[in-house]
Structures are given as structure tokens and as C-alpha cells.
Amino acid sequence: MASPLSLFMPVIPGTDLQKMAQDLAQFQTALGEALQSIGTVHYARTLILDGAMPNLQVGAGSKPTDNYVLAIITEYDGSFDDYIGDFASQVGDVFNAFLKYVVGGAAIIPVQSNQQAFLEYLKTNDASQAPTATPIYQAYDATVQEIYAHGIKPVSGS
Amino acid sequence: MSTTIDFSDVQGTILRGYRVDLARHFILTVTNGPKAGAFIEALVDGTDGLPRITTAVHIKPKPECFVNVAFTAAGLTALGLSDQELTTFDAGFQRGATNATTAGKVGDTGSSAPANWVGGLSNGAAVHIILSVWVDDDPAVLEKVSATLRAAFAGCITELSAHDAKALPDNHVHFGYRDNIAQPTVDGAPPRKRQIPDDQPVVPTGEFLLGYDKAGGGQYSVQPSQLSKNSSYAAFRILEQDVVAFEQFLDAYSKTAGISAELLAAKVCGRWRNGNPIELQPDDPGTFLPPSEVNNFKYVAPQLPPDDTLGLKCPIGSHIRRNNPRDMAVIGTDSVHHRIVRRAMPYGPSYDPSVPDPAPVKRGLIGYFINASIFNQFEFVQSQWSLRSSFVKAATAPGDPDGTNGNAYFNISGQDVFLGVNDPKSSSFTLAAIGQGGTNNTTITGFSRMITTVGAAYVFFPSMTGLRYLAGLLQR
Ligand code: HEM
């Protein structure tokens, strides 16, 4: 049974959207490698939303706003809490880069040294833990490693 | 790599094995904070006729006794640390050993539940200090030092209980195994007197001391800063071993599995009773290997032999492979982040199968499992690796990408035979054999827990600077 993480992080007003988007793109490879190495994450994606837009999408050429939201959405196996130290070690530098753009992020950088505060931050900003969250739908009930063990190969370069 | 550590600021047991035969652990409650502070100060300075707290500085000739002192969260509060400051401490430490979440996490349930613990340890709020004394081999010296300490803390500290340990010949522990072989090599720590090299990465100092870089970057720290650098934590555990049940387990299940009782003993531990790793010595115990070889092995190699990805020689679920998977692929990050320094000794009389115990005898293992983070090390290893089998990554042997010979994922089941809860309804141990999907494995099931937790505490070992600070908090 996988668990959802739906992290919505309000971006600090005045942040340069292009620069943040570039950083996000630049760290995708490192993030992918780290998640592959952790070995419990089924899918993950990062998104930027704009709360000032009616459809929440960052519009092409739209005016800068103070309502951006950085989102990270994943499905993972096992206990997030117990693995927070491993997670901080593996994706810490990527998160340190993202967190500098978000409200409350500076206080927990570097996450490697602030593991419990990092965990608290993730929980506070995880919409999947909100009272209105509904259980996730799952097409299969197998862990990442179980799937690999049955012969499905890891996606190389992910 | 080489970090410089000020050994004179570090409590000795964190970085040094004392190589002694006797130990006594006092479980203490502070009844008068300021006076207890003065007692600790006298221990730090070695004044008032008290033995001085032992640091990691090598002392020659060997002193009459070694003394270290550690505090629970309640103990730090009793000495004047604020709640605000306590929130900066390790999450597991703050919860404490008797906390229900902790107990569930590490498997202190059923007969091992905190409510059943001995010596006042069941009431975590009253357990403040663990004061430990080690002496070479003379019980009279232990009594003398104990009397001095008791006289000095009388009036400000109540003794809830005292627990003795006594080494068995040749570093053996109950169940008949040789122990004290594997320990992490900590960057900057003094070399072990008896060098036992291994083929594992040197562990960053920050995994065992606050205030140094740890594996994966960053540092562990607490506030105030005086308590941070050179301090550490430990899980203090009293683990009772049912030797008769273990012998019966070996006898019965070796027959089920069609192997000798000694081979089963080696399979569940990962070492033969004589101490040789089954990884290097798969078929018979042989003679005890020289120190240069006895810990010098890995589980994974680019070719077969010596690769043991599948756990055909050393079971993936064996005690030593669970508690330190070395280079085996595990979920999360690698084993360097989850090492433990073990400072534990047996207690109780040795078991002689030819002279069965007339009545149940209390014997087991007592001592400290040391780390810079109880949450990421002791609790992680216990909860994720000893109590689960899902931590092993899918992996196939070299030259067999499709896993025709099996996959590591299928070659572990249940929990650590030593440290698991091992409810007979679900207990399970896998002896792996070549075959796709583990189809030829032998799995033994239905056995019970043979090691019970009868006491525990999560403690903080302040640096010498930290001890002085703590001692002065209520006196100032
Ligand atoms: C009564 C309880 C226990 C018994 C009988 C026991 C027995 C043993 C034995 C015989 C060894 C092999 C000797 C050696 O490598 O030095 C060993 C290794 C080890 N044990 Fe235990 N143990 C017990 C409790 C624990 C606990 C509570 C922990 C920590 C969670 C632990 C962690 C380890 C580790 C980390 C190793 C070394 C693994 C390696 O690096 O290869 N043990 N134990």
C-alpha cells in the first residue's frame, strides 16, 4: 500500500519565476537519481502553480504575481517519518535549493541538520494529510522493490 | 579524512572499549537538583574522593575503574534544562524508552513491554541518570567504588536499582557466540587496541558525536551549545536471553531444515559460535580466523564467488546482516548512516547444557548501543531492519540479470531471530537456495521470542564541557 505526499509550498512573494523554474529544471536529474536510489518512490513530479490565475496555471507571458506555489507530488512505500534522515541525506541538497524559494524554508536549510523540523514542514504542507484529503486510488498493491523483483526493470536515467 | 577530536572532552565509552570483565549500572533518580549537580561536578573533576569520569584519552597504566554518566530527558529536566531546550534533542530521546510509540516501534511489546521492566525502569519519568562503572576483574574493587559513589550521592539521588554485568570467557555471550568483533571505524576515534580491520567505509565522526559532519552532510546538534559538541546518545538495554529455549529452537528447527544445529546457529546470527563469519566460512566453523580476516568481508561482489547478494551463505535475515547490511542494497540510503557502537556485556551465570538450570536463571546482555541519533540509528535499525523484511532492495547475482537464480527480495522473511518480536503466528526465517523467485528456499516458522527486553532507557552522554554546564545549572 503506497502513501501519497502532496506538498504545496507557498513561494516567497517577489520570487523570480524564471529563476525558480530554471532551478527546478536543473535539479530534475539529481532528484531523479536520488529517488531511484531511495527505492521507495513510484512516481514524483514537481509543479509550479499560480494562485493568482483562475486556472492556477502559470500562464505564458503572464505578469509576475505574489501567489506562486511550488508543488511536489509523489506516491511512495513505507514510513516517511522513519526514513526522514535517509531522505534528507539523499535529496537534501535538492530540497535546500527549492526551500530557499518558499515561505518558512530558510529556517530548515540545510535539511540534513534540521531533520525533525524538515519533517514537520513536510507534514504541515502535505495536502494529503489535510482533514479533507481522501484515500488514494491504487491500481496495484506492490512496492517498488517488489515490482523490480518480479522482473520489471528500473527506468534508466529517471 | 581525519577529524581531530578533543578526546579529553568526550566520555570514554563512546569511543573506547574498556576491555574489562565487570560492570555495574546504577539507575538513579534525582531528588535534589542542586546537590545532584554538585555530585556530578565532583565526578567530572574527580574531587571529594570520587573517581573521575573517564574520557576518551588513553590512560596508562589502566585505571582502577572507568566511570561514565548519562541522562534521560527527565534527568536533564531534573537538572534544570528547559523544555524549550529539550525540544532540540533527538526525537527518540525526547519520547524516551517507556513511551508507547517507542515501545511499539522497537518491538518492546508483549512480555517485553515497559510495564514489565525491572529495577524501576518501567517508570520512565523517575529514571534520570545511569551511572556506569567498569572494573578489570576484581569484584572487591567494584564494591569499593560503588560504596564511594553511593555515599557521595546519598541525600540528593535515590538508587532505583543497580545491574551487574560479567564477561564470559573469550568475549562470548549467552547463546554461545563470540561477540565484540565488529565495531564501526569512526573517523578521528582512537584506534582499537586489538585492530580488527574491515572492508567498510570509515564512518564520519558526526554519526557518533554531536557537532561533527555526519554521513550525507549536516550535523546533529542540541541547544544550549555547551551540551552539543562531543556529546552522544545511547539506547541502554537489558536483554534477557532464554538459553534453554534457544537450544530447543536449534535442535527442533535444524531437523526441520535438514541442517546441523550448529549451522542453524550460524545462519541465524551470521557468525558461527566461534565468531567466524559464515560469509567467509560457509560450510564449517573452522578455527577462529586471525583479526585481519575475521571481519574483513562484504556481501556483494562483482563476480560469483565471492558475491552473496542472494544470501546463500550469510542469510539476508541473519542478525549481523540485518543490523549492518554493509554493502548490500537497502532502501533509503546505505548502512553508513545507521551504524551502532556496541558496549554491552553479558550478565548471569554461563549456561552448561550438561547441568540444566534447576530453576529459571536470569541471564542476558546489558549495556549501551551508542549513536549520535537514537532516531536514525538505534530506532531505525531496530524498527526497519530487525523488525521488517521489506528494507532489502531487489537485486540479482552477477551475471544473472533476470534473476533465474533468485532475487534478494525473496530471500528474507520475518524478523531478526534475536531481536524480533517473533510472534509464533508470524515468525519466519529464510534459508535461501538457488531458484527463481525463491521457490527452493527453506523457511522455518512458528518459533517464539527468545530474547526479552527487561529494561531500557534512552540516554544522553554529555561531553565533559556539557557535564560541567549541566552540573552548574541549578547551582548557579
Ligand atoms: C541479547 C541480545 C544480543 C545478542 C545475543 C547479540 C549477538 C550478537 C553477535 C553474536 C554478534 C556477532 C559478533 C560481532 O560481530 O561482533 C552481533 C553483532 C552485532 N549486533 Fe548483536 N546481539 C544482541 C543485541 C543487539 C542489539 C540490541 C543491537 C542493536 C540494535 C545489536 C546490533 C549488532 C550489530 C550492529 C552487530 C555487528 C554487525 C556487523 O557489523 O557485522 N545487537 N550481535
XYZ file of C-alpha atoms and ligand atoms in Angstrom:
677
model
C 0.000 0.000 0.000
C 1.683 3.208 -1.150
C 1.207 6.534 0.591
C 0.678 9.913 -1.035
C 2.686 13.076 -0.486
C 1.151 16.224 -1.953
C 3.434 19.012 -0.928
C 2.205 22.540 -1.630
C 4.735 25.200 -0.680
C 3.787 28.899 -0.965
C 6.566 30.773 -2.732
C 8.043 33.873 -1.122
C 6.402 36.966 -2.704
C 8.694 38.693 -5.149
C 10.437 35.486 -6.243
C 11.737 35.462 -9.802
C 9.609 32.816 -11.541
C 12.062 32.173 -14.346
C 14.938 31.618 -11.982
C 12.919 29.260 -9.809
C 11.716 27.328 -12.857
C 15.292 27.061 -14.118
C 16.475 25.744 -10.763
C 13.672 23.232 -10.730
C 14.634 22.030 -14.198
C 18.312 21.965 -13.332
C 17.761 19.716 -10.318
C 15.487 17.207 -12.039
C 18.303 14.795 -12.840
C 19.704 14.901 -9.318
C 16.206 14.473 -7.900
C 15.509 11.521 -10.180
C 18.766 9.836 -9.250
C 18.157 10.359 -5.552
C 14.627 8.973 -5.740
C 15.861 5.988 -7.722
C 18.485 5.359 -5.076
C 15.974 5.620 -2.221
C 13.996 2.918 -3.971
C 10.530 3.507 -2.496
C 9.104 6.213 -4.733
C 6.751 5.135 -7.520
C 6.167 8.469 -9.226
C 7.131 12.049 -8.465
C 6.619 15.388 -10.127
C 7.288 18.997 -9.347
C 4.846 21.700 -10.441
C 4.576 25.442 -10.171
C 1.083 26.851 -9.665
C -0.070 30.447 -9.711
C -2.805 31.214 -7.188
C -3.485 34.486 -8.959
C -4.714 32.762 -12.105
C -8.264 31.443 -12.492
C -6.976 28.035 -13.631
C -3.996 28.124 -11.223
C -1.626 27.654 -14.153
C 1.447 29.736 -14.698
C 0.444 31.464 -17.939
C 2.894 32.087 -20.722
C 3.965 35.692 -20.513
C 1.610 36.416 -17.611
C 2.588 39.167 -15.249
C 4.657 38.197 -12.198
C 2.455 37.570 -9.180
C 2.996 37.006 -5.488
C 0.913 33.832 -5.440
C 3.129 31.101 -6.801
C 3.040 27.692 -5.195
C 5.740 25.086 -5.593
C 4.267 21.589 -5.505
C 5.898 18.175 -5.210
C 3.603 15.204 -5.593
C 4.646 11.581 -5.106
C 3.477 8.103 -4.165
C 5.911 6.146 -2.003
C 6.230 2.932 0.020
C 6.874 2.556 3.727
C 7.238 5.068 6.510
C 8.069 8.627 5.582
C 8.799 9.563 9.196
C 11.263 6.776 9.872
C 13.120 7.441 6.629
C 13.290 11.219 7.030
C 17.024 11.039 7.835
C 17.751 8.925 4.773
C 15.550 11.168 2.683
C 17.338 14.288 3.941
C 20.690 12.692 3.125
C 19.666 11.689 -0.377
C 17.605 14.631 -1.579
C 18.798 17.196 0.957
C 20.736 19.319 -1.469
C 17.854 19.385 -3.939
C 15.446 20.402 -1.196
C 17.865 23.001 0.120
C 17.776 24.538 -3.365
C 13.954 24.501 -3.549
C 13.338 25.592 0.013
C 15.075 28.883 -0.407
C 12.169 29.990 -2.600
C 9.380 29.101 -0.196
C 7.871 30.678 2.886
C 9.440 29.213 6.016
C 12.066 27.354 4.002
C 15.123 29.312 5.127
C 14.689 28.182 8.739
C 15.172 24.498 7.834
C 18.129 24.813 5.440
C 20.238 22.658 5.476
C 17.626 19.963 5.962
C 20.406 17.462 6.736
C 20.967 19.279 10.043
C 17.289 20.035 10.719
C 15.644 16.691 10.069
C 12.775 16.916 12.512
C 11.942 20.491 11.531
C 12.081 19.362 7.882
C 9.679 16.537 8.688
C 7.326 18.958 10.460
C 7.467 21.294 7.479
C 6.638 18.486 5.061
C 3.724 17.338 7.201
C 2.358 20.843 7.606
C 2.461 21.418 3.855
C 1.237 17.976 2.802
C -2.288 18.371 1.464
C -2.674 14.579 1.644
C -2.681 14.920 5.425
C -5.346 17.601 5.491
C -8.683 16.607 7.067
C -10.386 16.857 3.683
C -7.943 14.517 1.946
C -9.450 11.310 0.595
C -7.615 7.976 0.368
C -5.559 7.486 -2.772
C -6.667 5.181 -5.527
C -4.191 2.434 -6.360
C -4.146 0.294 -9.483
C -1.854 -2.242 -7.830
C -0.647 -3.024 -4.335
C 3.053 -3.702 -4.734
C 6.154 -1.906 -3.560
C 8.734 -0.535 -5.963
C 11.181 -3.259 -4.967
C 8.551 -5.976 -5.311
C 7.857 -4.783 -8.846
C 11.573 -4.852 -9.667
C 11.916 -8.293 -8.113
C 9.257 -9.546 -10.499
C 11.391 -8.546 -13.427
C 10.257 -5.008 -14.283
C 13.468 -3.058 -14.814
C 14.117 0.379 -13.330
C 13.681 3.211 -15.829
C 17.249 4.164 -16.641
C 18.098 7.804 -16.300
C 14.971 8.576 -14.298
C 39.656 12.012 6.094
C 40.828 12.621 9.546
C 38.872 14.631 12.009
C 40.540 15.853 15.161
C 38.535 15.109 18.254
C 39.418 16.534 21.661
C 39.411 13.166 23.460
C 39.562 14.887 26.845
C 36.085 16.323 26.186
C 34.412 13.034 25.189
C 33.095 10.426 27.617
C 35.276 7.388 27.127
C 32.761 4.656 26.451
C 31.594 6.396 23.276
C 34.925 5.985 21.530
C 36.768 3.315 23.523
C 36.095 -0.252 24.574
C 37.437 -0.619 28.108
C 38.332 -4.307 27.796
C 37.213 -5.190 31.310
C 35.279 -8.076 32.826
C 32.938 -6.393 35.287
C 30.421 -3.579 35.040
C 27.705 -2.087 37.229
C 24.994 0.246 36.004
C 23.213 2.373 38.625
C 19.696 3.531 37.750
C 19.186 6.786 39.616
C 16.525 9.403 40.437
C 17.473 12.964 41.274
C 15.759 14.154 44.441
C 17.725 17.353 44.974
C 18.813 19.059 41.749
C 21.432 21.497 43.052
C 23.141 18.839 45.181
C 23.000 16.326 42.355
C 24.695 18.982 40.230
C 27.459 19.262 42.810
C 27.876 15.465 42.785
C 28.259 15.460 39.009
C 30.753 18.289 39.203
C 32.806 16.299 41.696
C 32.732 13.319 39.321
C 33.889 15.482 36.436
C 36.779 16.827 38.480
C 37.473 13.644 40.421
C 37.277 15.551 43.716
C 35.772 14.552 47.085
C 37.488 11.181 46.775
C 35.359 10.259 43.762
C 36.645 8.510 40.666
C 36.913 10.947 37.782
C 34.622 10.479 34.774
C 36.618 8.560 32.189
C 37.299 10.403 28.946
C 38.474 9.028 25.618
C 42.068 9.918 26.475
C 44.081 6.741 26.816
C 45.171 6.251 30.418
C 48.286 4.277 31.293
C 48.553 2.298 33.453
C 44.995 1.021 33.290
C 42.976 2.806 35.983
C 41.279 1.011 38.850
C 37.894 1.786 37.364
C 36.178 3.507 34.443
C 33.152 5.718 35.093
C 30.650 7.288 32.706
C 27.374 9.028 33.276
C 24.334 9.554 31.082
C 20.966 11.248 31.453
C 17.435 10.627 30.270
C 15.261 13.519 29.104
C 13.592 13.507 32.534
C 17.054 13.611 34.075
C 18.068 16.671 32.075
C 14.873 18.357 33.238
C 15.613 17.413 36.843
C 18.971 19.135 36.494
C 17.431 22.308 35.168
C 17.299 22.091 31.386
C 14.267 23.948 29.994
C 11.507 22.293 27.982
C 12.358 24.623 25.125
C 15.942 23.373 25.101
C 14.816 19.763 25.289
C 12.886 20.169 22.039
C 16.244 20.484 20.243
C 17.228 16.944 21.301
C 16.853 13.755 19.299
C 13.204 12.861 18.652
C 13.566 9.332 20.032
C 15.384 10.577 23.113
C 12.606 13.066 23.843
C 9.987 10.315 23.649
C 12.036 8.024 25.882
C 12.177 4.247 26.078
C 8.984 3.699 28.068
C 6.855 5.802 25.722
C 4.182 3.715 23.962
C 5.222 4.907 20.491
C 8.820 3.989 21.199
C 7.908 0.588 22.578
C 5.760 -0.219 19.555
C 8.452 0.991 17.199
C 11.320 -1.081 18.611
C 9.308 -4.171 19.498
C 9.162 -3.743 23.272
C 5.716 -5.270 23.312
C 4.034 -8.244 24.973
C 6.398 -9.774 27.516
C 8.940 -7.063 26.622
C 6.549 -4.175 27.320
C 7.886 -1.386 29.553
C 5.246 -2.175 32.197
C 7.119 -5.435 32.892
C 10.568 -3.916 33.213
C 12.763 -4.451 36.256
C 14.624 -2.174 38.628
C 12.336 0.831 38.393
C 12.980 1.196 34.654
C 9.270 0.761 33.923
C 8.603 4.219 35.346
C 10.487 6.266 32.770
C 9.711 9.577 34.472
C 11.679 8.512 37.558
C 14.708 7.259 35.654
C 17.056 10.239 35.483
C 20.640 9.090 35.447
C 22.537 5.955 34.515
C 25.901 5.894 36.201
C 28.140 3.114 34.965
C 31.284 1.705 36.490
C 33.599 -0.794 34.847
C 36.454 -2.576 36.624
C 39.004 -5.036 35.371
C 38.062 -8.237 37.171
C 38.096 -7.714 40.926
C 34.614 -7.669 42.490
C 36.094 -6.103 45.622
C 37.157 -3.040 43.628
C 33.666 -2.781 42.163
C 32.184 -2.901 45.666
C 34.648 -0.322 46.953
C 33.967 2.125 44.128
C 30.221 1.509 44.472
C 30.361 2.301 48.178
C 32.216 5.556 47.496
C 29.695 6.599 44.870
C 26.685 5.638 46.981
C 27.984 7.609 49.937
C 28.549 10.625 47.704
C 25.121 10.715 46.061
C 23.144 9.783 49.162
C 20.782 12.593 50.055
C 20.365 14.012 46.564
C 19.950 10.945 44.403
C 17.960 7.762 45.022
C 19.205 4.458 43.695
C 16.336 2.667 41.952
C 18.472 -0.347 41.127
C 21.931 -1.497 40.128
C 22.621 -4.024 37.376
C 25.808 -6.002 37.116
C 27.488 -7.436 34.067
C 30.205 -10.018 33.968
C 32.146 -11.021 30.900
C 32.124 -14.651 29.835
C 35.381 -16.249 28.715
C 36.748 -15.231 25.306
C 34.237 -12.432 24.699
C 31.386 -14.886 24.482
C 27.765 -14.001 25.078
C 24.918 -16.268 26.181
C 23.687 -18.447 23.318
C 27.349 -19.346 22.977
C 28.617 -16.888 20.375
C 31.835 -14.921 20.422
C 30.965 -11.202 20.403
C 32.918 -7.940 20.319
C 34.254 -8.438 16.840
C 32.587 -5.871 14.598
C 32.550 -2.186 15.527
C 32.344 0.831 13.242
C 35.616 2.554 12.424
C 34.834 6.127 13.431
C 36.756 8.935 11.776
C 39.120 10.503 14.312
C 38.435 7.959 17.070
C 41.339 6.309 18.871
C 42.345 3.010 17.254
C 41.053 -0.168 18.895
C 43.689 -1.867 20.960
C 43.043 -5.094 19.103
C 42.770 -3.972 15.477
C 40.077 -5.797 13.513
C 40.126 -4.221 10.059
C 37.099 -4.433 7.817
C 36.252 -3.597 4.268
C 33.720 -0.889 5.066
C 33.840 2.887 4.760
C 35.171 4.861 7.714
C 32.126 6.325 9.438
C 32.007 10.133 9.714
C 32.529 11.399 13.284
C 29.110 13.058 13.259
C 27.414 9.656 13.340
C 28.683 9.203 16.890
C 29.342 12.690 18.246
C 27.209 15.809 18.016
C 28.833 18.773 16.344
C 30.731 16.984 13.557
C 29.783 16.293 9.949
C 27.710 13.154 9.601
C 27.104 10.862 6.656
C 25.076 12.654 3.995
C 26.094 16.097 5.220
C 24.936 18.303 8.076
C 25.492 17.781 11.768
C 23.472 16.739 14.784
C 23.354 19.398 17.481
C 21.377 20.483 20.538
C 20.882 23.642 22.500
C 22.438 25.095 24.565
C 25.703 24.829 22.664
C 27.638 23.770 25.765
C 25.785 20.455 25.625
C 26.284 19.914 21.933
C 29.766 19.254 20.602
C 31.342 15.946 21.712
C 28.116 14.649 23.268
C 26.306 11.500 22.158
C 23.294 9.291 22.844
C 22.691 5.656 23.637
C 19.945 3.127 23.981
C 20.628 1.389 27.276
C 19.153 -2.106 27.072
C 18.800 -5.083 29.384
C 18.001 -8.057 27.182
C 17.209 -11.343 28.855
C 18.154 -14.453 26.902
C 16.303 -17.729 27.257
C 19.196 -20.069 26.576
C 17.177 -23.234 27.046
C 14.573 -22.064 24.532
C 17.342 -21.151 22.077
C 18.926 -24.599 22.343
C 15.493 -26.170 21.821
C 14.937 -23.909 18.828
C 18.237 -25.005 17.279
C 17.515 -28.632 17.989
C 13.987 -28.693 16.612
C 14.380 -26.381 13.637
C 17.697 -27.772 12.436
C 15.823 -31.048 11.972
C 13.012 -29.298 10.092
C 15.551 -27.564 7.861
C 17.693 -30.661 7.450
C 20.903 -28.978 8.613
C 23.036 -29.287 11.746
C 22.132 -27.306 14.857
C 25.477 -25.501 14.646
C 24.843 -24.472 11.058
C 21.428 -23.120 12.006
C 23.060 -21.204 14.875
C 25.495 -19.709 12.354
C 22.727 -18.925 9.863
C 20.519 -17.003 12.304
C 23.459 -14.964 13.592
C 25.652 -14.663 10.511
C 28.618 -15.859 12.545
C 29.439 -19.302 13.838
C 29.539 -19.582 17.568
C 33.333 -19.403 17.407
C 32.980 -15.952 15.814
C 33.895 -16.764 12.233
C 31.624 -15.092 9.687
C 29.591 -17.596 7.737
C 30.189 -15.356 4.733
C 33.858 -16.378 4.702
C 33.416 -19.807 6.199
C 30.168 -21.115 4.688
C 30.475 -24.830 5.376
C 32.071 -25.314 8.767
C 33.192 -23.125 11.652
C 36.888 -23.838 11.154
C 39.372 -22.361 13.591
C 38.914 -18.777 14.713
C 40.283 -16.548 11.973
C 43.030 -14.014 12.674
C 41.864 -10.445 13.455
C 42.920 -9.304 9.991
C 40.360 -11.643 8.395
C 37.545 -12.189 10.850
C 35.643 -9.027 9.962
C 37.046 -8.406 6.541
C 34.132 -9.226 4.262
C 31.315 -7.744 2.240
C 28.079 -9.236 0.964
C 28.225 -8.063 -2.628
C 30.939 -8.538 -5.232
C 31.154 -8.043 -8.999
C 31.536 -11.747 -9.579
C 30.483 -15.108 -8.190
C 32.232 -16.162 -5.978
C 32.536 -14.353 -3.635
C 29.270 -12.457 -4.278
C 26.456 -13.280 -1.840
C 23.741 -10.886 -2.999
C 21.215 -13.691 -2.614
C 22.210 -14.568 0.951
C 23.018 -18.172 0.085
C 25.952 -18.148 2.509
C 25.005 -15.478 5.046
C 21.203 -15.203 5.202
C 19.919 -11.710 4.447
C 17.775 -12.036 7.568
C 20.657 -13.036 9.867
C 21.334 -10.878 12.933
C 24.563 -9.320 11.681
C 23.351 -8.742 8.111
C 20.173 -7.058 9.331
C 21.997 -4.903 11.876
C 24.689 -3.867 9.425
C 23.873 -4.766 5.819
C 27.342 -3.450 4.840
C 27.363 -3.036 1.046
C 24.039 -4.774 0.422
C 21.468 -2.592 -1.366
C 18.790 -1.364 1.046
C 16.020 1.161 0.575
C 16.683 4.674 1.799
C 20.375 5.179 1.959
C 23.294 2.934 2.774
C 24.370 1.345 6.039
C 26.968 4.031 6.852
C 24.061 6.181 8.054
C 22.892 3.571 10.522
C 25.891 2.199 12.373
C 25.915 1.482 16.098
C 28.764 1.248 18.591
C 28.023 -1.643 20.940
C 29.159 -1.522 24.548
C 27.250 -4.383 26.093
C 28.293 -7.278 28.310
C 26.649 -10.478 29.476
C 25.042 -10.864 32.868
C 24.115 -14.005 34.723
C 25.900 -17.338 35.010
C 27.050 -19.155 31.916
C 24.831 -21.979 30.741
C 26.084 -25.511 30.944
C 23.914 -27.885 28.898
C 25.181 -30.847 30.936
C 23.908 -29.270 34.166
C 20.440 -27.931 33.369
C 19.278 -24.965 35.446
C 17.329 -26.249 38.453
C 15.125 -23.150 38.245
C 14.839 -20.405 35.631
C 18.033 -18.355 35.681
C 18.276 -14.711 34.670
C 20.939 -14.134 32.101
C 21.353 -11.892 29.120
C 23.099 -8.886 27.707
C 23.232 -5.416 29.251
C 24.739 -2.171 28.089
C 24.764 0.744 25.713
C 24.039 0.893 21.991
C 25.681 4.197 21.123
C 24.899 6.639 18.315
C 24.593 10.357 17.560
C 20.902 9.897 16.751
C 18.702 7.365 18.505
C 16.029 8.115 15.905
C 18.215 7.460 12.857
C 20.412 4.752 14.261
C 19.195 2.546 17.126
C 15.484 3.019 16.437
C 15.920 2.876 12.692
C 17.983 -0.306 12.742
C 15.636 -1.930 15.211
C 12.352 -0.890 13.597
C 13.246 -1.001 9.899
C 15.875 -3.714 9.688
C 15.297 -6.051 12.651
C 11.515 -5.989 12.655
C 10.839 -5.858 8.912
C 11.963 -7.669 5.826
C 10.873 -5.064 3.271
C 14.065 -2.989 3.574
C 16.004 -5.167 1.141
C 16.216 -3.904 -2.409
C 15.513 -6.207 -5.306
C 18.905 -7.460 -6.509
C 20.166 -10.359 -8.552
C 23.504 -12.120 -8.580
C 26.255 -11.078 -11.002
C 25.679 -12.469 -14.499
C 22.011 -13.223 -13.792
C 20.127 -10.010 -14.595
C 16.814 -11.824 -14.912
C 17.053 -13.457 -11.524
C 16.885 -17.037 -12.743
C 18.833 -17.954 -9.624
C 16.714 -15.816 -7.378
C 16.416 -12.281 -6.112
C 17.479 -10.859 -2.749
C 13.954 -9.538 -2.345
C 12.551 -13.064 -1.931
C 15.334 -14.325 0.304
C 14.396 -12.702 3.591
C 11.301 -13.079 5.729
C 10.042 -12.255 9.197
C 12.190 -10.514 11.792
C 15.599 -10.868 13.416
C 15.554 -14.208 15.256
C 17.453 -12.466 18.102
C 15.782 -9.070 18.283
C 12.374 -9.574 16.701
C 9.032 -9.764 18.474
C 8.642 -13.142 16.788
C 5.033 -13.899 17.472
C 4.816 -17.632 16.615
C 1.807 -16.842 14.411
C 4.009 -14.867 12.023
C 7.646 -15.582 12.898
C 9.729 -16.715 9.965
C 13.339 -17.158 8.901
C 14.519 -17.896 5.373
C 17.370 -20.151 4.359
C 17.867 -19.186 0.751
C 18.578 -21.576 -2.095
C 19.139 -21.037 -5.786
C 15.873 -20.749 -7.694
C 13.748 -18.134 -9.406
C 11.518 -16.202 -7.025
C 12.885 -18.049 -4.001
C 10.969 -21.214 -4.914
C 13.620 -23.520 -3.457
C 14.064 -21.608 -0.192
C 13.540 -23.274 3.151
C 11.547 -21.136 5.540
C 11.199 -22.027 9.192
C 8.183 -20.628 11.009
C 6.317 -20.739 14.290
C 9.163 -20.065 16.721
C 8.871 -17.658 19.664
C 10.799 -14.729 21.006
C 13.905 -15.896 22.860
C 15.300 -12.501 23.909
C 13.072 -10.316 26.059
C 13.610 -6.665 26.905
C 13.504 -6.412 30.701
C 14.717 -2.841 30.946
C 15.737 0.093 28.793
C 16.350 3.821 28.795
C 17.313 6.351 26.159
C 20.184 8.419 27.460
C 22.354 11.378 26.548
C 26.090 11.279 27.189
C 27.127 14.932 27.606
C 30.645 15.992 26.724
C 32.843 16.932 29.685
C 32.053 20.574 28.881
C 28.386 19.614 28.844
C 28.615 17.801 32.170
C 30.174 20.853 33.777
C 27.456 23.063 32.315
C 24.697 20.722 33.446
C 26.211 20.368 36.908
C 26.186 24.119 37.319
C 22.659 24.836 36.044
C 20.868 24.652 39.383
C 23.872 25.537 41.483
C 24.333 28.931 39.870
C 20.982 -10.317 23.695
C 20.983 -9.629 22.596
C 22.015 -9.749 21.509
C 22.815 -10.811 21.173
C 22.854 -12.193 21.800
C 23.645 -10.368 20.082
C 24.609 -11.146 19.481
C 25.486 -10.701 18.512
C 26.587 -11.460 17.987
C 26.983 -12.858 18.420
C 27.192 -10.697 17.046
C 28.413 -11.054 16.210
C 29.684 -10.595 16.844
C 30.268 -9.350 16.249
O 30.095 -9.097 15.052
O 30.920 -8.603 17.000
C 26.471 -9.441 16.970
C 26.766 -8.396 16.127
C 26.048 -7.240 16.051
N 24.921 -6.905 16.779
Fe 24.072 -8.008 18.211
N 23.311 -9.081 19.758
C 22.336 -8.673 20.608
C 21.726 -7.438 20.635
C 21.947 -6.435 19.715
C 21.266 -5.156 19.707
C 20.211 -4.693 20.698
C 21.752 -4.455 18.642
C 21.383 -3.072 18.178
C 20.260 -2.721 17.715
C 22.745 -5.293 18.000
C 23.481 -4.929 16.906
C 24.539 -5.643 16.404
C 25.428 -5.135 15.394
C 25.362 -3.762 14.731
C 26.389 -6.138 15.169
C 27.564 -6.059 14.206
C 27.143 -6.355 12.791
C 28.280 -6.152 11.817
O 28.834 -5.060 11.798
O 28.571 -7.081 11.074
N 22.817 -6.483 18.666
N 25.420 -9.469 17.875
